[in-house]
Amino acid sequence: MPKLIIDDITVEVPEGTTVLEAARSVDIPIPHFCWHPALGKAGACRVCAVKMLDGPVKGIQMSCMLPAQDGMVVSTTDSEAVAMRRLVIEWLMINHPHDCPVCDEGGECQLQDYTIAGGHGIRRYNGKKRTHSNQDLGPYIEHEMNRCIQCYRCVRFYQEYAGGTDFGVMGSAGRVYFGRFNDGQLESPFSGNLVDICPTGVFTDKTARFRARYWDYDMAPSICPHCSLGCNTTPVARYRELLKTVARTNDAVSGWFLCDRGRFSNSAVNDPQRPRTPKVDGRETSRDEALETLLLRLGEVAELYGPGSIAVVGSAQLALEAAALLPLLALSVAGVLCYFSGQEDEGRTRLLHELLSSGSSASQRDVREADCIVILDCDPLQEAPMMALAVRQAWRNGARVYVVGGGIDLPCEFIPVAGLDAVPLAEAANPVIICGTAGPHAGELLSSFPPCGGGLGWGGGRHDTSMLQLHPPPNPFKPQRVLPSREGGHNNNLRLACLFPAANSFAAALLSREHGAISLEEALADGVIKGIIAVEADIPERLLEGIPFVAALDWRMTAAVQAAQVVIPTTAWVEMDGTYINHEGRAQRFKKVMNPGIPIKGLDPAGHPPHCHRTVPPGGEARPAWQVVAGIIEGLGGEQIAEPLSGQWEQLRKLDAESEGVLIHDL
Ligand code: FES
């Protein structure tokens, strides 16, 4: 391990580490544009200059290009190095427009920061600035090529990292252009990362254009709710409107990036049709009255039809806090507990979930580091795009990728095979199987990943409410085990990545199994169910037909909300603290980004709410689903619940939202 001295600090780093990376490891910042932790070096910008005072290399050097070596003595503050960096900034600014006041990157721009830090303020060059035409890159990305400093990050990400082919670099001499050959929407499902990766304002988020400055933002660490991978995000809001979402780094999960679905699916939160006010029989009312009516009508249904006539229905989108309270709610109403609406959906999700343990579940990082990947019964690019990006990184590092049955698109080369038997899993050092819940082959995995068995179960009959334990015995999670390979040998490293349908599918399957829940479809089969409490549940219209009483707790305009006699609005994930358990069993915390309420932008001036004293903003009555569920339980005579995560979940209360999360198998 090379040992060197940087600014009088002795640093020892692994072989192959650059001087810039060595400096970062001891928190010595060196300016950089083209170097990026996920993309590595390009040596294009020359702003990372340092002075090598002694050792095998001397003089001014680019720290991102120089491997750390024994005996090096490096100064980042030497006057020659500082002058070099200042001159680099000055010549970059020769062509960069002075348009910070109208640039969306202003306030979060690396070039702006370094220009100010370097002290460049007077333009000494009187020539004209080089100008370019911009392209229409579609509805998501704004293009402003005049701001380009030719760091090549965009094209390195788009082509090399993400495998995109419709965007590149063209040019001659001093005119270098980063764009498409023609106007048109960027085709890569990862195109939004250009916004994060560009160190200036060439690529900015068109959906949030001219809406706010960095210092105006409401921000907090969050988790993407749009698939089961649990990619880390930072949603950005202002005035109760979710403006945009940017990637947040978590090396164990999504690394530095985010797919376009996760980045640009913000409209549901700002939807003017969102249920914002409690309703009884279609009439707006107070939360207290809605709750009272709900309790009254639940009592009527129970009295009229008897125990087991009410279904408490959660979903795989529901945060853990509310999901963990549903068994107690079902117990309180002597009802049936459901976490899934469809029987097939429940069966497949639970089957795959049972195959996962800390020794067998694969993270996105495991996939990126795999040397053999099998894709089975799923289309990662459609179901969980960041998994496809992880597969590409493994392929770039030499992994072989097999697709059982073929017929899908991937951003890398792959070998179609007829079945798992055709894949030489036993020969691989770090093989991963990626499986979805929709296909026919999941059962085949049982021989490679036998279910861990009984350790999780408190399962019971459908109406056996004694099985609905809120605080089950400790140690409910699965033990590690040795995984037999398909070939009959043993491959301890074989891992499984399951692509579940929703952000909290893992928790829904786990709770469903623990508490003997059944699907709503199954519950409805014998016609006993006469009342449904839908807690952020996507229940198809056909399952709601003929049900005398429906109550919906939700923040989206679902079929249940439309059919419900009592509606109590809940908060979206960006309006509360909560926990999701991702596809591998990793619990991750998300924090409240903004207060609930109608966005100021959404207030219709003609129909402005009456001017009156309020303690909450218009439409701001929504509460997190767990609080509404706790209120119902209390109203039914149960205990007061101040903290939803208790019993087996108690250890998650202090989970840091900015940590890598925790595998619940290891709790
Ligand atoms: Fe070293 Fe750009 S960061 S040359």
XYZ file of C-alpha atoms and ligand atoms in Angstrom:
671
model
C 0.000 0.000 0.000
C 1.599 3.289 -1.093
C 2.251 5.779 1.681
C 2.432 9.459 0.766
C 2.205 12.868 2.400
C -0.500 15.317 1.310
C -0.479 18.769 2.908
C 1.588 17.398 5.826
C -0.858 14.512 6.421
C 0.458 10.977 5.954
C -1.946 8.880 3.901
C -1.803 5.162 3.136
C -4.043 4.022 0.303
C -4.645 0.848 -1.724
C -2.598 0.295 -4.875
C -4.147 2.065 -7.866
C -5.622 4.957 -5.868
C -5.009 8.330 -7.479
C -3.562 11.300 -5.616
C -6.954 13.049 -5.864
C -8.706 10.042 -4.313
C -6.029 9.752 -1.624
C -6.577 13.414 -0.727
C -10.349 12.907 -0.570
C -9.872 9.945 1.753
C -8.491 12.352 4.386
C -10.992 15.122 3.561
C -8.589 17.312 1.626
C -10.688 18.772 -1.210
C -9.093 19.187 -4.630
C -11.179 20.970 -7.289
C -12.281 18.683 -10.121
C -14.711 18.736 -13.019
C -14.051 15.712 -15.203
C -13.201 13.232 -12.439
C -16.272 11.618 -10.893
C -16.381 8.849 -8.277
C -18.479 6.600 -10.509
C -16.869 7.483 -13.834
C -13.227 7.826 -12.839
C -10.770 10.090 -14.579
C -10.551 11.730 -17.991
C -7.801 14.308 -17.543
C -9.886 16.764 -19.526
C -10.390 19.803 -17.323
C -6.944 20.409 -15.730
C -8.449 21.983 -12.630
C -7.152 19.335 -10.218
C -3.569 20.587 -10.388
C -1.345 19.989 -7.354
C 2.387 20.517 -6.780
C 4.528 17.435 -6.229
C 7.220 18.656 -3.864
C 9.238 15.446 -3.513
C 9.229 11.774 -4.448
C 9.123 9.918 -7.770
C 7.244 12.716 -9.599
C 7.954 16.441 -9.336
C 6.283 19.706 -10.304
C 2.688 20.563 -11.252
C 0.636 17.433 -11.942
C -3.025 16.546 -12.505
C -3.939 14.751 -9.298
C -6.778 12.748 -10.880
C -4.387 11.134 -13.373
C -1.512 10.385 -11.029
C -1.442 7.060 -9.150
C -0.371 7.463 -5.531
C 3.177 6.170 -4.974
C 5.404 5.646 -1.974
C 7.354 8.696 -0.926
C 5.275 11.298 -2.715
C 5.038 14.672 -1.009
C 2.039 16.594 -2.357
C 0.909 20.162 -1.787
C -2.567 21.280 -2.765
C -1.954 24.784 -1.439
C 1.382 25.548 -3.087
C 1.182 28.951 -4.807
C 2.099 27.486 -8.203
C -0.733 24.909 -7.951
C -3.210 27.540 -6.797
C -2.198 29.858 -9.650
C -2.546 27.022 -12.168
C -6.059 26.219 -10.982
C -7.012 29.890 -11.028
C -5.812 30.205 -14.630
C -7.747 27.096 -15.667
C -10.938 28.633 -14.271
C -10.187 31.909 -16.034
C -9.780 30.268 -19.419
C -12.911 28.146 -18.905
C -14.773 31.388 -18.219
C -13.572 32.888 -21.518
C -16.421 31.089 -23.260
C -18.791 30.360 -20.407
C -21.692 32.846 -20.371
C -22.077 35.067 -17.325
C -25.691 33.981 -16.994
C -25.812 32.669 -13.439
C -28.883 34.800 -12.619
C -30.950 32.992 -15.247
C -29.275 29.584 -15.010
C -31.098 26.831 -13.098
C -27.763 25.484 -11.913
C -27.022 28.757 -10.115
C -26.435 28.074 -6.431
C -25.587 24.402 -7.035
C -22.977 24.834 -9.769
C -19.465 23.490 -9.385
C -18.077 26.000 -11.900
C -19.735 28.879 -10.052
C -18.257 27.652 -6.763
C -14.726 27.232 -8.122
C -14.877 30.549 -9.974
C -15.725 32.327 -6.754
C -13.279 30.232 -4.713
C -10.501 30.956 -7.212
C -11.175 34.683 -7.050
C -11.823 35.173 -10.764
C -13.902 38.330 -11.137
C -12.456 40.487 -13.932
C -12.646 39.432 -17.556
C -9.318 40.191 -19.239
C -10.174 38.780 -22.676
C -12.111 41.075 -25.007
C -12.907 38.615 -27.804
C -16.335 37.198 -28.546
C -17.560 34.175 -26.675
C -17.968 30.949 -28.629
C -21.655 30.151 -29.033
C -23.643 27.048 -29.950
C -27.236 26.267 -30.878
C -29.165 24.232 -28.347
C -31.295 21.172 -28.992
C -34.771 20.221 -27.887
C -33.963 17.054 -25.931
C -37.565 16.305 -24.955
C -39.772 17.211 -22.008
C -37.300 16.449 -19.233
C -33.892 17.908 -20.071
C -33.065 21.508 -20.966
C -29.957 21.932 -23.151
C -27.704 25.029 -22.986
C -24.465 24.177 -24.755
C -22.839 27.590 -24.308
C -22.262 26.682 -20.672
C -20.190 23.605 -21.563
C -16.639 23.289 -20.181
C -15.846 20.062 -22.079
C -15.377 17.815 -19.055
C -16.884 14.896 -21.012
C -18.788 13.631 -17.967
C -22.094 13.594 -19.871
C -20.930 11.469 -22.758
C -18.924 9.157 -20.517
C -22.016 8.534 -18.428
C -24.486 8.317 -21.293
C -22.512 6.043 -23.591
C -20.107 4.118 -21.380
C -21.930 3.848 -18.077
C -25.527 3.679 -19.329
C -25.058 2.254 -22.830
C -26.981 5.030 -24.638
C -26.326 5.435 -28.356
C -28.331 8.507 -29.367
C -26.160 11.095 -27.621
C -22.502 11.812 -28.136
C -19.751 14.314 -28.715
C -19.022 15.941 -32.047
C -16.721 18.740 -33.062
C -13.516 20.052 -34.465
C -10.750 22.160 -32.996
C -12.110 24.418 -30.273
C -15.752 23.706 -31.062
C -16.884 20.596 -29.248
C -20.582 19.793 -29.096
C -22.338 17.393 -26.732
C -25.785 16.430 -27.949
C -27.790 14.339 -30.391
C -27.406 14.268 -34.147
C -30.904 15.789 -34.367
C -33.365 17.380 -32.000
C -35.446 14.805 -30.147
C -36.090 13.208 -26.818
C -33.137 11.435 -25.266
C -33.762 7.707 -25.564
C -31.895 6.408 -22.535
C -34.077 5.595 -19.515
C -31.229 7.082 -17.451
C -30.990 10.411 -19.297
C -31.932 12.458 -16.224
C -28.554 11.695 -14.691
C -27.057 14.217 -17.119
C -28.609 16.873 -14.869
C -26.804 15.586 -11.779
C -23.544 14.786 -13.462
C -22.996 18.013 -15.426
C -20.835 20.292 -13.239
C -22.343 23.405 -14.835
C -25.746 24.175 -16.342
C -25.589 22.482 -19.754
C -28.230 19.946 -18.719
C -30.877 21.097 -16.252
C -34.219 19.652 -15.192
C -36.810 21.129 -17.543
C -39.680 20.046 -15.286
C -38.443 22.375 -12.519
C -37.182 25.170 -14.766
C -37.042 28.641 -13.203
C -38.965 27.490 -10.127
C -36.523 27.931 -7.266
C -32.919 28.348 -6.167
C -30.933 25.861 -4.140
C -31.360 27.922 -0.971
C -35.137 27.934 -1.451
C -35.439 24.174 -1.556
C -37.149 21.989 1.009
C -35.042 18.814 0.886
C -34.517 15.658 2.892
C -33.026 12.206 2.335
C -35.631 9.935 0.802
C -36.235 6.626 -0.971
C -37.716 6.214 -4.424
C -41.186 4.617 -4.186
C -41.556 3.683 -7.853
C -40.201 0.108 -7.762
C -38.807 -2.275 -5.173
C -35.098 -1.386 -5.463
C -35.167 1.391 -2.865
C -32.862 3.763 -4.757
C -31.777 6.716 -2.647
C -33.094 10.122 -3.627
C -33.346 13.709 -2.540
C -36.766 15.104 -3.463
C -36.836 18.877 -3.807
C -39.938 20.883 -2.942
C -41.027 24.458 -2.551
C -44.328 25.912 -1.413
C -45.830 22.422 -0.940
C -45.028 21.418 -4.507
C -42.661 18.557 -5.308
C -40.426 20.245 -7.890
C -37.908 17.577 -8.763
C -36.008 14.545 -7.541
C -32.259 14.065 -7.650
C -30.119 11.019 -6.969
C -28.562 10.553 -3.524
C -25.468 8.430 -3.121
C -25.648 5.036 -1.448
C -22.905 2.683 -2.636
C -24.736 -0.417 -1.427
C -27.888 0.404 -3.343
C -28.156 2.773 -6.290
C -24.625 4.180 -6.261
C -24.693 7.694 -7.706
C -27.549 7.438 -10.152
C -31.304 7.197 -10.626
C -33.553 6.093 -13.475
C -35.859 8.505 -15.279
C -38.961 6.847 -13.833
C -37.750 7.594 -10.324
C -36.631 11.085 -11.225
C -39.547 12.364 -13.271
C -42.595 10.692 -11.655
C -43.462 13.573 -9.368
C -46.826 14.559 -10.796
C -48.939 12.273 -8.550
C -47.837 14.240 -5.475
C -48.869 17.563 -7.047
C -52.024 16.158 -8.663
C -54.937 18.601 -8.218
C -57.254 15.549 -7.978
C -55.482 14.233 -4.876
C -57.833 13.570 -1.968
C -56.991 16.459 0.356
C -60.071 16.777 2.554
C -61.898 14.093 4.563
C -65.227 13.112 3.014
C -68.331 11.294 4.199
C -70.742 10.165 1.478
C -69.059 12.561 -0.950
C -69.435 15.578 1.364
C -66.341 17.362 2.661
C -66.076 17.275 6.413
C -63.631 17.439 9.296
C -61.198 14.658 10.128
C -62.929 14.086 13.469
C -66.329 13.649 11.849
C -64.945 11.328 9.190
C -63.299 9.199 11.870
C -66.468 9.124 13.971
C -68.560 8.083 10.981
C -66.037 5.422 10.056
C -66.159 3.925 13.566
C -69.944 4.043 13.591
C -70.303 2.309 10.250
C -67.683 -0.304 11.064
C -69.753 -1.108 14.152
C -72.890 -1.387 12.039
C -71.239 -3.764 9.559
C -69.852 -5.921 12.374
C -73.210 -6.020 14.118
C -75.128 -6.810 10.963
C -72.786 -9.376 9.427
C -70.718 -10.669 12.349
C -66.986 -11.242 12.876
C -64.848 -11.678 9.796
C -67.048 -9.454 7.661
C -64.581 -6.563 7.427
C -61.383 -6.741 5.382
C -58.450 -4.533 6.326
C -56.505 -4.130 3.096
C -52.993 -2.736 2.923
C -50.648 -2.761 -0.009
C -47.077 -3.190 -1.108
C -46.751 0.603 -1.457
C -47.713 1.252 2.135
C -44.846 2.347 4.382
C -43.773 -0.097 7.081
C -45.113 2.107 9.903
C -48.720 1.729 8.744
C -48.295 -1.812 7.421
C -47.054 -2.980 10.830
C -50.207 -1.612 12.509
C -52.685 -3.325 10.192
C -52.702 -6.647 12.098
C -53.841 -4.772 15.200
C -56.488 -2.928 13.212
C -57.732 -6.234 11.777
C -57.806 -7.640 15.284
C -59.694 -4.581 16.564
C -62.456 -4.978 13.975
C -62.390 -8.793 14.207
C -61.683 -8.691 10.526
C -59.604 -10.295 7.810
C -56.117 -9.010 7.113
C -54.956 -8.535 3.511
C -51.733 -7.013 2.212
C -52.383 -7.871 -1.417
C -55.511 -7.499 -3.532
C -54.775 -10.201 -6.100
C -54.293 -13.824 -5.098
C -51.665 -14.531 -7.750
C -49.725 -11.401 -6.860
C -49.654 -12.421 -3.221
C -48.676 -16.012 -3.942
C -45.771 -15.142 -6.212
C -44.442 -12.334 -4.022
C -44.565 -14.507 -0.926
C -42.904 -17.425 -2.702
C -39.923 -15.322 -3.823
C -39.738 -13.518 -0.516
C -39.365 -16.821 1.282
C -36.210 -17.588 -0.708
C -34.379 -14.509 0.531
C -32.012 -14.313 3.473
C -28.974 -12.176 4.282
C -26.814 -14.882 2.732
C -28.843 -15.107 -0.434
C -30.310 -11.705 -1.286
C -28.377 -9.617 -3.782
C -28.122 -5.836 -3.618
C -27.542 -3.622 -6.626
C -23.879 -3.521 -5.541
C -23.756 -7.345 -5.564
C -25.131 -7.278 -9.100
C -22.588 -4.656 -10.187
C -19.820 -6.896 -8.803
C -21.184 -10.209 -10.131
C -19.303 -12.276 -12.722
C -22.307 -14.257 -13.943
C -25.880 -12.976 -14.084
C -29.022 -14.879 -14.991
C -32.205 -12.955 -15.757
C -35.286 -15.026 -15.182
C -38.954 -14.143 -15.612
C -38.416 -10.412 -15.645
C -37.554 -7.394 -17.746
C -35.289 -5.276 -15.545
C -35.372 -2.284 -17.882
C -39.164 -2.110 -17.547
C -39.660 -3.323 -13.982
C -36.674 -1.842 -12.163
C -34.443 0.092 -14.577
C -31.611 0.651 -12.104
C -31.164 -3.124 -11.924
C -30.525 -3.115 -15.679
C -27.920 -0.394 -15.119
C -26.274 -2.550 -12.446
C -26.247 -5.519 -14.867
C -24.514 -3.319 -17.442
C -21.750 -2.418 -14.974
C -21.131 -6.110 -14.271
C -21.037 -6.784 -18.017
C -18.562 -3.926 -18.528
C -16.351 -5.617 -15.957
C -16.474 -8.897 -17.851
C -19.502 -10.696 -16.397
C -21.500 -13.009 -18.631
C -25.203 -12.211 -18.747
C -27.771 -14.920 -19.512
C -31.451 -14.293 -20.204
C -33.749 -17.268 -19.809
C -36.066 -17.237 -22.788
C -34.571 -14.011 -24.241
C -37.079 -11.530 -25.626
C -36.106 -8.492 -23.572
C -33.926 -5.405 -24.058
C -30.891 -4.787 -21.885
C -28.239 -2.083 -22.089
C -25.581 -4.773 -22.597
C -24.917 -7.943 -24.558
C -26.498 -11.128 -23.258
C -26.792 -14.823 -24.075
C -30.350 -16.148 -24.451
C -30.744 -19.597 -22.859
C -33.643 -22.028 -22.644
C -33.512 -22.563 -18.886
C -31.473 -22.267 -15.721
C -29.874 -25.644 -16.424
C -28.043 -24.137 -19.379
C -26.182 -21.623 -17.212
C -22.791 -22.673 -15.746
C -23.546 -21.200 -12.322
C -21.152 -23.517 -10.498
C -18.188 -22.142 -12.446
C -18.856 -18.547 -11.411
C -17.263 -16.885 -8.409
C -20.075 -14.404 -7.737
C -23.213 -15.442 -9.609
C -26.536 -13.658 -9.232
C -29.993 -14.689 -10.408
C -32.384 -11.797 -11.042
C -35.979 -12.938 -10.915
C -39.372 -11.272 -11.246
C -42.687 -12.273 -9.777
C -44.664 -12.488 -13.007
C -43.122 -15.434 -14.872
C -43.493 -19.182 -14.654
C -39.979 -20.151 -13.504
C -39.927 -18.880 -9.915
C -40.705 -22.375 -8.652
C -37.493 -23.671 -10.259
C -35.517 -21.525 -7.853
C -36.642 -23.680 -4.970
C -33.862 -26.147 -5.753
C -31.225 -23.405 -5.701
C -32.730 -21.381 -2.887
C -34.766 -23.701 -0.661
C -37.140 -21.689 1.527
C -35.625 -20.998 4.910
C -38.592 -22.634 6.536
C -40.638 -22.098 9.626
C -38.523 -19.391 11.295
C -40.839 -16.653 10.079
C -44.181 -18.191 10.609
C -47.002 -17.217 12.808
C -49.286 -18.069 9.931
C -52.861 -18.991 10.650
C -56.267 -19.503 9.168
C -58.018 -16.674 7.442
C -60.380 -15.771 10.238
C -58.147 -16.884 13.062
C -57.489 -13.493 14.595
C -55.476 -15.018 17.420
C -52.714 -15.245 14.859
C -52.705 -11.496 14.359
C -49.922 -10.681 16.740
C -48.586 -7.156 16.825
C -45.567 -8.131 18.880
C -44.482 -11.579 17.699
C -41.625 -13.444 19.381
C -38.090 -12.150 18.743
C -35.740 -13.358 16.024
C -38.321 -13.682 13.250
C -35.866 -13.317 10.416
C -34.210 -16.009 8.455
C -30.883 -17.678 9.234
C -27.979 -17.689 6.777
C -27.418 -20.919 4.989
C -25.341 -22.684 2.355
C -26.861 -22.537 -1.105
C -26.697 -25.594 -3.290
C -25.983 -24.847 -6.935
C -28.046 -26.151 -9.813
C -25.293 -28.574 -10.731
C -25.401 -30.363 -7.406
C -22.146 -28.848 -6.112
C -22.193 -25.946 -3.693
C -21.815 -22.324 -4.527
C -21.920 -20.334 -1.339
C -21.848 -17.111 -3.285
C -24.958 -17.654 -5.397
C -27.338 -14.776 -4.729
C -30.850 -13.858 -5.708
C -32.248 -10.444 -6.611
C -36.038 -10.436 -6.743
C -37.797 -7.651 -8.575
C -40.986 -7.172 -6.593
C -43.808 -4.996 -7.893
C -43.677 -2.166 -5.338
C -41.494 -0.243 -2.904
C -42.512 -2.169 0.195
C -43.419 -5.551 -1.309
C -40.830 -7.288 0.856
C -42.418 -5.969 4.061
C -45.931 -6.737 2.795
C -44.938 -10.334 2.027
C -43.172 -10.708 5.369
C -46.090 -9.311 7.363
C -48.579 -11.247 5.283
C -46.799 -14.484 6.116
C -46.211 -13.682 9.770
C -49.827 -12.772 10.398
C -51.518 -15.340 8.204
C -52.976 -12.719 5.894
C -54.719 -13.662 2.680
C -55.380 -11.756 -0.507
C -58.543 -9.681 -0.794
C -59.522 -11.758 -3.801
C -59.437 -14.881 -1.650
C -61.216 -13.141 1.216
C -64.042 -12.105 -1.077
C -64.497 -15.559 -2.579
C -67.123 -16.792 -0.107
C -69.113 -13.535 -0.017
C -68.645 -12.954 3.726
C -66.837 -9.623 3.382
C -69.265 -6.694 3.656
C -66.888 -3.907 4.599
C -63.433 -2.882 3.375
C -60.931 -0.509 4.948
C -58.481 0.231 2.140
C -55.225 1.664 3.451
C -53.329 3.052 0.442
C -54.462 -0.064 -1.407
C -54.808 -0.376 -5.175
C -57.969 -2.443 -5.236
C -59.365 -3.132 -8.700
C -62.894 -1.849 -9.271
C -64.232 -5.369 -9.803
C -63.296 -6.339 -6.237
C -65.188 -3.373 -4.819
C -68.444 -4.104 -6.597
C -71.301 -4.995 -4.283
C -69.420 -4.229 -1.045
C -71.882 -2.290 1.144
C -69.267 -0.255 3.012
C -65.870 0.961 1.803
C -63.552 3.318 3.659
C -60.380 4.582 2.002
C -57.287 6.062 3.606
C -55.156 7.332 0.747
C -53.336 10.217 -0.890
C -54.066 9.079 -4.456
C -57.359 9.060 -6.358
C -57.691 5.286 -6.451
C -60.711 3.149 -7.295
C -61.228 2.590 -3.552
C -61.254 6.351 -2.892
C -63.824 6.812 -5.633
C -66.017 4.030 -4.260
C -65.617 4.913 -0.578
C -68.339 6.318 1.672
C -65.656 7.558 4.056
C -62.387 9.000 2.747
C -59.591 10.123 5.052
C -56.614 11.649 3.218
C -53.123 10.482 4.079
C -49.743 11.988 3.294
C -47.498 11.030 0.396
C -44.073 9.632 1.259
C -42.443 13.048 0.803
C -44.775 14.518 3.431
C -43.811 12.192 6.288
C -41.050 10.122 7.880
C -41.238 6.429 7.116
C -39.503 3.186 6.241
C -39.475 0.947 3.181
C -37.902 -2.481 2.979
C -36.423 -2.945 -0.465
C -36.203 -6.024 -2.685
C -33.231 -7.473 -0.807
C -34.667 -6.943 2.690
C -32.852 -3.658 3.368
C -34.809 -1.308 5.614
C -34.255 2.317 4.650
C -35.651 5.420 6.253
C -37.100 8.368 4.358
C -37.655 11.781 5.896
C -40.334 14.383 5.524
C -39.494 16.801 2.721
C -42.468 19.155 2.823
C -45.723 19.859 4.612
C -48.909 18.451 3.096
C -51.308 20.905 1.483
C -52.386 22.248 -1.871
C -49.329 23.672 -3.657
C -49.455 27.451 -3.797
C -49.060 27.152 -7.541
C -52.147 24.915 -7.611
C -54.444 27.345 -5.828
C -56.923 28.614 -8.355
C -57.123 32.431 -7.879
C -60.836 32.346 -8.755
C -61.572 29.608 -6.241
C -59.111 30.691 -3.578
C -60.070 29.300 -0.169
C -61.751 31.879 2.068
C -59.347 34.128 3.912
C -59.578 32.957 7.505
C -57.353 31.995 10.395
C -56.007 28.497 9.906
C -53.581 26.305 11.741
C -52.871 24.245 8.633
C -52.601 25.284 4.983
C -55.542 24.559 2.634
C -55.677 20.842 2.015
C -53.088 20.276 4.719
C -55.232 18.087 6.983
C -53.669 14.844 5.746
C -51.783 12.696 8.239
C -49.426 9.754 7.704
C -51.427 6.566 7.182
C -50.070 5.038 10.407
C -51.474 7.940 12.436
C -54.912 7.519 10.857
C -54.794 3.762 11.484
C -53.683 4.398 15.080
C -56.623 6.798 15.507
C -59.068 4.134 14.324
C -57.563 1.531 16.663
C -57.828 3.963 19.552
C -61.394 4.849 18.573
C -62.261 1.162 18.660
C -61.123 1.013 22.274
C -57.523 -0.009 21.682
C -54.366 1.410 23.188
C -52.980 4.806 22.246
C -50.140 4.302 19.763
C -47.448 6.954 19.836
C -44.810 4.935 18.015
C -45.754 2.570 15.199
C -42.503 0.599 15.077
C -42.553 -1.687 18.077
C -41.734 -5.283 18.896
C -39.571 -6.771 16.160
C -39.439 -3.428 14.362
C -38.306 -1.360 17.314
C -34.671 -1.539 16.234
C -35.554 0.411 13.120
C -36.769 3.480 15.013
C -33.327 5.050 15.127
C -32.314 4.029 11.624
C -30.378 6.902 10.066
C -31.882 7.998 6.748
C -28.406 8.841 5.486
C -26.935 5.440 6.302
C -26.745 2.484 3.917
C -29.833 1.034 5.623
C -29.931 -2.271 7.452
C -30.707 -5.787 6.260
C -33.584 -6.950 8.397
C -32.308 -10.533 8.227
C -29.380 -9.298 10.352
C -31.421 -7.608 13.049
Fe -8.320 16.113 -13.120
Fe -10.288 17.079 -14.633
S -10.366 16.445 -12.564
S -8.197 16.833 -15.132
